[in-house]
PDB file of C-alpha atoms in Angstrom:
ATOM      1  CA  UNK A 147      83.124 192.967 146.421  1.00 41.00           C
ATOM      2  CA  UNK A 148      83.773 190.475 143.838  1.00 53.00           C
ATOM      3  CA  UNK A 149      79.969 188.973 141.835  1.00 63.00           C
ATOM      4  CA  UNK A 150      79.487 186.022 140.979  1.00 74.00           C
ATOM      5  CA  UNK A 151      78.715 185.697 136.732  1.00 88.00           C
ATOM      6  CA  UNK A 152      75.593 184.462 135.750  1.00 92.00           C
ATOM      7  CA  UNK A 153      77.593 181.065 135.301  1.00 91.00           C
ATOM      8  CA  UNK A 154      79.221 181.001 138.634  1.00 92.00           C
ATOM      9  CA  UNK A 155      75.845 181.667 140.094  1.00 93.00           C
ATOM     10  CA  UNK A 156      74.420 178.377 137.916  1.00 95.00           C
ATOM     11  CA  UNK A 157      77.194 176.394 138.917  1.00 96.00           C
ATOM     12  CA  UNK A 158      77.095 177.761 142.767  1.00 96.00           C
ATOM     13  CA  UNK A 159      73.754 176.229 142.985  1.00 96.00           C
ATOM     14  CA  UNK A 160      74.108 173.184 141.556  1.00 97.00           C
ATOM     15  CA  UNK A 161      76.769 172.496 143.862  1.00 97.00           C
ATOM     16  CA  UNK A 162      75.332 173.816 146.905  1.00 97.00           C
ATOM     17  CA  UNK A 163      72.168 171.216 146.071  1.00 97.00           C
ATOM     18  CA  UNK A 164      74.433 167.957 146.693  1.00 97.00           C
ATOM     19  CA  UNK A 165      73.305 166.514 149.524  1.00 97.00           C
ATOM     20  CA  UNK A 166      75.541 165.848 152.454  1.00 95.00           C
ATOM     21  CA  UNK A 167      76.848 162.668 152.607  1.00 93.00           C
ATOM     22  CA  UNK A 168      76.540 162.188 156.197  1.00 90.00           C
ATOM     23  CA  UNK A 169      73.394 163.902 156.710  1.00 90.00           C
ATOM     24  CA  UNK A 170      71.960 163.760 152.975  1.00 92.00           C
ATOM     25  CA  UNK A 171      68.617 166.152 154.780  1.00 94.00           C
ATOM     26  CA  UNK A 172      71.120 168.978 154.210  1.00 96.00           C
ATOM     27  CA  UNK A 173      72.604 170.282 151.313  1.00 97.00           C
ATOM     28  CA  UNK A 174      76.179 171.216 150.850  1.00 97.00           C
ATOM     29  CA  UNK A 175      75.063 174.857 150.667  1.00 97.00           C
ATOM     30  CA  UNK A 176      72.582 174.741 153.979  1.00 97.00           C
ATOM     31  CA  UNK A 177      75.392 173.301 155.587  1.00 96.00           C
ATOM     32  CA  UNK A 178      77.221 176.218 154.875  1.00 96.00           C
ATOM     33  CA  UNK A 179      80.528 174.217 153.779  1.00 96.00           C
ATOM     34  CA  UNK A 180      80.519 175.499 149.987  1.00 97.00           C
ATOM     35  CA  UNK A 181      82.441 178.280 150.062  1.00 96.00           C
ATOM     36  CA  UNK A 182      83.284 179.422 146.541  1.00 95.00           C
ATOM     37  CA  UNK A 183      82.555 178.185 142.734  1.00 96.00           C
ATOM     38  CA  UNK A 184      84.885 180.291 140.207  1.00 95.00           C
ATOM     39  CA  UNK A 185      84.769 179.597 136.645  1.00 95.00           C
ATOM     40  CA  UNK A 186      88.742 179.847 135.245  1.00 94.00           C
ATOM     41  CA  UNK A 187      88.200 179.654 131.698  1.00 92.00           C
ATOM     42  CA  UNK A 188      86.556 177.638 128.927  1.00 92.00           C
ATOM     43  CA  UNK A 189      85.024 174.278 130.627  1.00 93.00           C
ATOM     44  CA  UNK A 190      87.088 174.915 133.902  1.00 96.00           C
ATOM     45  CA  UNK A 191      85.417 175.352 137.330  1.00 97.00           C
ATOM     46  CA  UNK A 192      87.075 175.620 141.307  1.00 97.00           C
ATOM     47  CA  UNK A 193      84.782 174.750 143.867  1.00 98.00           C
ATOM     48  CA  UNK A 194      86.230 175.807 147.019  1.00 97.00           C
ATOM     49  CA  UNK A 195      85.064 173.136 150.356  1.00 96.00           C
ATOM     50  CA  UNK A 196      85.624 174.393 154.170  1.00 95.00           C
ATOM     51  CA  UNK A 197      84.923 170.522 156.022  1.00 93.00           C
ATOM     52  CA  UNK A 198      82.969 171.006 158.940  1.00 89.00           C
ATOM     53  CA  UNK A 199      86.103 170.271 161.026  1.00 85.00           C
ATOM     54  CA  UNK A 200      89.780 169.198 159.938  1.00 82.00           C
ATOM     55  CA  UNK A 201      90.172 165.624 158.759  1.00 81.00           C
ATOM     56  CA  UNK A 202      86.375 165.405 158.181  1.00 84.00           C
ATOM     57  CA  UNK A 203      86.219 161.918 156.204  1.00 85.00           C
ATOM     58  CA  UNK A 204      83.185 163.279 154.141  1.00 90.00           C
ATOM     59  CA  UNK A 205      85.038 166.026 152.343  1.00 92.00           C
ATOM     60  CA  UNK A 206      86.067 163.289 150.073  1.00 94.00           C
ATOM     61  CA  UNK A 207      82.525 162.062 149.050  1.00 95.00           C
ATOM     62  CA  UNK A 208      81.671 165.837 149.054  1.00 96.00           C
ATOM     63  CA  UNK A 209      83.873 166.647 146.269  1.00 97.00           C
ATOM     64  CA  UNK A 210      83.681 163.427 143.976  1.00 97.00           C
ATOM     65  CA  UNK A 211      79.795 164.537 144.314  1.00 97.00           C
ATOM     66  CA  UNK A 212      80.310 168.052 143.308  1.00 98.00           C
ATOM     67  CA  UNK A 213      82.499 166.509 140.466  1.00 97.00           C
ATOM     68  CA  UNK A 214      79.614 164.692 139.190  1.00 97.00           C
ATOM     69  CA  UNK A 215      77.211 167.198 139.177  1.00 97.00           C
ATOM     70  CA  UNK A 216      79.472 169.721 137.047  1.00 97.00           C
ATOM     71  CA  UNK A 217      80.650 167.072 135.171  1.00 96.00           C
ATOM     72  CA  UNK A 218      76.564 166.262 134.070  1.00 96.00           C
ATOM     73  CA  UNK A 219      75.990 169.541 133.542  1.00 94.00           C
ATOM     74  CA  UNK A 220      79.145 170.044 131.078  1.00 95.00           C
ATOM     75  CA  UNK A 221      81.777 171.093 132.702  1.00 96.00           C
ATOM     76  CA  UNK A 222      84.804 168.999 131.347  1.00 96.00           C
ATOM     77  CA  UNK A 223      87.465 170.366 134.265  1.00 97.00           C
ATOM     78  CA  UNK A 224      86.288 170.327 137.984  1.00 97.00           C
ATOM     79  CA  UNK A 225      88.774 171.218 140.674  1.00 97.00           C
ATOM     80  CA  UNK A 226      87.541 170.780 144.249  1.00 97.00           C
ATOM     81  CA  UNK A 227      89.999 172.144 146.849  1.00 97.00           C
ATOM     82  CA  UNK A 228      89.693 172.023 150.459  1.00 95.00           C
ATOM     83  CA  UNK A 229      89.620 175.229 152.016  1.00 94.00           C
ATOM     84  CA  UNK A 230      90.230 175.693 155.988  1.00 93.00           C
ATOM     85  CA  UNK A 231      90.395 179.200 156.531  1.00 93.00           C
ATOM     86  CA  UNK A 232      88.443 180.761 157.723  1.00 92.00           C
ATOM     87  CA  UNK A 233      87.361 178.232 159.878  1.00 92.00           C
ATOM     88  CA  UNK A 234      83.407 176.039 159.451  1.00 92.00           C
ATOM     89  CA  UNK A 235      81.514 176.751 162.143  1.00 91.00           C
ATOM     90  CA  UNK A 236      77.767 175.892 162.996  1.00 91.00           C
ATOM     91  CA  UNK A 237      77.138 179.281 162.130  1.00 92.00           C
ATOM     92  CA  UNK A 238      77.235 178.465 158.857  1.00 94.00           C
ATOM     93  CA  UNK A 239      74.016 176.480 158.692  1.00 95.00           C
ATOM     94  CA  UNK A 240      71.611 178.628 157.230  1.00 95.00           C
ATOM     95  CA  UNK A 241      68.102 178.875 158.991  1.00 94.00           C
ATOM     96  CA  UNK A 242      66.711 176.190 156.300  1.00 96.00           C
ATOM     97  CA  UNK A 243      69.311 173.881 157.387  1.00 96.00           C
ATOM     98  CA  UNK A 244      68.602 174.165 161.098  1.00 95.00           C
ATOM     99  CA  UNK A 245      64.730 174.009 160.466  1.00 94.00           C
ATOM    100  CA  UNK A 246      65.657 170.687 158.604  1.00 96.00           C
ATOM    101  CA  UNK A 247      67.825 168.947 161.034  1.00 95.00           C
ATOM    102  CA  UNK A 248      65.070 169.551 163.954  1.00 93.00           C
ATOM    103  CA  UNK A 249      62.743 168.272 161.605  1.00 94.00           C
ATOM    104  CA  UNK A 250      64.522 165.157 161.066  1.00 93.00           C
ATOM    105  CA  UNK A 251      64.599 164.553 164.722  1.00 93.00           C
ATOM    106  CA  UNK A 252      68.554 165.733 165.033  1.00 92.00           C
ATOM    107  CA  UNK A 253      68.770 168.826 167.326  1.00 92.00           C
ATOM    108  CA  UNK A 254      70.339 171.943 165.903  1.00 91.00           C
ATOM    109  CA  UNK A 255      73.109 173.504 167.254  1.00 87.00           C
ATOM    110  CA  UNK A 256      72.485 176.872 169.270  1.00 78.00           C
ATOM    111  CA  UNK A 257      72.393 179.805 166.989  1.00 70.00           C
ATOM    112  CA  UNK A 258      74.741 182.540 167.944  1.00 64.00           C
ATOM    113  CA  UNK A 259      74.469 186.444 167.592  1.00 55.00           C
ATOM    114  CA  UNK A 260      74.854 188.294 164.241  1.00 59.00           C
ATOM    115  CA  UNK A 261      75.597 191.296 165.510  1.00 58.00           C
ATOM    116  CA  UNK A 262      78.567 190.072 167.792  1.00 58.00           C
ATOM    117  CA  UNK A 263      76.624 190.575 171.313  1.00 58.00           C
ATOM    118  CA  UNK A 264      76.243 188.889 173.995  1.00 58.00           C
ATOM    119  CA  UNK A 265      75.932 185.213 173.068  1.00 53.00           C
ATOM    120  CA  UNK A 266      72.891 184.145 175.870  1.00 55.00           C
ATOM    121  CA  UNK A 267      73.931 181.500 177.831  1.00 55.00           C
ATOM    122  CA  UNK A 268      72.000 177.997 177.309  1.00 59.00           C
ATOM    123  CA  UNK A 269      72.860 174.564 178.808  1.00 71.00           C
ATOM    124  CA  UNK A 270      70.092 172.851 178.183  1.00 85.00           C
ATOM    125  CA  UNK A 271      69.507 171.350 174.300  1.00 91.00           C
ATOM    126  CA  UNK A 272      65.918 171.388 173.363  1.00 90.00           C
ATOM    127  CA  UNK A 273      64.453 167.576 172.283  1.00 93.00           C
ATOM    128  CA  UNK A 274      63.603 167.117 168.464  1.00 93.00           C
ATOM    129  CA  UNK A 275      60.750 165.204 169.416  1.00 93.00           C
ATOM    130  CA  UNK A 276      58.599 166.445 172.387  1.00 94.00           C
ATOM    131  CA  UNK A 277      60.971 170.056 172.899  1.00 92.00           C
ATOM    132  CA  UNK A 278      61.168 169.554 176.197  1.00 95.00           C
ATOM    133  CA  UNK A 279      64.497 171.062 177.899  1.00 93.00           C
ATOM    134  CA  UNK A 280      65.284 168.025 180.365  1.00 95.00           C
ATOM    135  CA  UNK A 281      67.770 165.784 177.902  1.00 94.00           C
ATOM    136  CA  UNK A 282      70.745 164.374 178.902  1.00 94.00           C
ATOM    137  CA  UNK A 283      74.153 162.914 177.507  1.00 93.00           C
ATOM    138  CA  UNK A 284      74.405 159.525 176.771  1.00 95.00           C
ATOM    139  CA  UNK A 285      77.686 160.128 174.507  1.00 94.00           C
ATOM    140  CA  UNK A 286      79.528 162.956 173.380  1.00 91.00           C
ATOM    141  CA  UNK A 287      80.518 161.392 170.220  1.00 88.00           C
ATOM    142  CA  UNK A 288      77.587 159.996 168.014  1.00 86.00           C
ATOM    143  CA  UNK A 289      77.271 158.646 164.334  1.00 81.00           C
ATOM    144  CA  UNK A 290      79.802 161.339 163.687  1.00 80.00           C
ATOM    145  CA  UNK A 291      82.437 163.104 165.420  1.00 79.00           C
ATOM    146  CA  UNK A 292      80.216 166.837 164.959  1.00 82.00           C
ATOM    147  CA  UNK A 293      77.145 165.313 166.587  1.00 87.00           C
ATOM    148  CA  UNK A 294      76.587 163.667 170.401  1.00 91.00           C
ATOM    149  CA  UNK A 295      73.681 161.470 171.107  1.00 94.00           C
ATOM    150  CA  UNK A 296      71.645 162.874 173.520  1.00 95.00           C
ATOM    151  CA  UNK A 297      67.893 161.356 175.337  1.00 96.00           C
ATOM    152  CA  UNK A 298      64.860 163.207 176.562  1.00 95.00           C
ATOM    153  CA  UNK A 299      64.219 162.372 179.970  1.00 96.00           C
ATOM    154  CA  UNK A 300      60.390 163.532 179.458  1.00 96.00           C
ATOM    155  CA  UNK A 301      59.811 161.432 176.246  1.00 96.00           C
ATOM    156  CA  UNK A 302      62.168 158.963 177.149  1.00 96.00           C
ATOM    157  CA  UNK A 303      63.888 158.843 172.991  1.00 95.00           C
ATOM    158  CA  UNK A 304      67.328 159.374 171.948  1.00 95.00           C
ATOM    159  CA  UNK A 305      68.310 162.041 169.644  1.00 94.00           C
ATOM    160  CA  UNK A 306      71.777 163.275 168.015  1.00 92.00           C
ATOM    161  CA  UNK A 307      72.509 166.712 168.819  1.00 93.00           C
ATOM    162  CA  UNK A 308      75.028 168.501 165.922  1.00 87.00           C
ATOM    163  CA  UNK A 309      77.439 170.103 168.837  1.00 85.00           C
ATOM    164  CA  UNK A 310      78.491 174.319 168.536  1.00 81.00           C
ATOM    165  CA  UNK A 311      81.549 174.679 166.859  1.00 71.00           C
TER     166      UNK A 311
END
């Protein structure tokens, strides 16, 4: 198992705090799309991206963000390369970044097992607003291509819901 320096570590977190462009509640690194941040030598960093699904338009605003960042902080060389394997999925939002999207009235997607289990079966998507269980589709494609727009029948409002990949 390879350790992050004390530098790498530094760096890591300053690039996992740039907000997402699309959903700027979430950070980079709650998002779970930061993958790696490897110092190379004197005043040159690789950040390593995974975009939350191929062709993902923010993965440019992503890394001109995570340029500026390391640039502020002194690093003179920034490399930001897109990295799609292994795969993003939605399992890669931390807890934090699931509590924040409910909180900001977008449903989370449905957390899957750990362990490799079972996977319960859910159909229904819980509302942001009220939690009730009874929503339905109005579109499966919503400000973004990783989220549907959804409406409680019992509260009557419409939510995005950030779909399982």
């Amino acid at each position: 198992m390879v350790t992050d320096t004390l530098l790498e570590a530094e760096l890591r977190e300053l690039a996992g705090s740039v907000p997402d462009p699309e959903l700027p509640v979430l950070t980079l690194a709650e998002l779970g799309v930061l993958r790696d941040v490897q110092v190379e030598g004197p005043g040159r960093v690789t950040v390593r991206l995974t975009p939350t699904y191929t062709g993902c338009p923010a993965i440019e605003a992503m890394s001109a963000d995570i340029e500026r960042v390391l640039h502020d902080h002194g690093v003179p060389e920034v490399s930001v390369v897109t990295v799609l394997a292994p795969a993003w999925s939605t399992d890669d939002i931390s807890a934090e970044g699931r509590r924040k999207l409910a909180e900001f009235g977008i449903a989370p997607p449905r957390a899957h097992r750990a362990d490799g289990g079972p996977v319960p079966l859910t159909l229904s998507v819980r509302c942001p607003h009220c939690g009730s269980t009874d929503t339905e589709l109005l579109s499966r494609f919503s400000s973004t291509a990783c989220k549907a727009l959804r409406r409680c029948v019992a509260c009557r409002e419409p939510f995005d819901h950030f779909k399982e990949l």
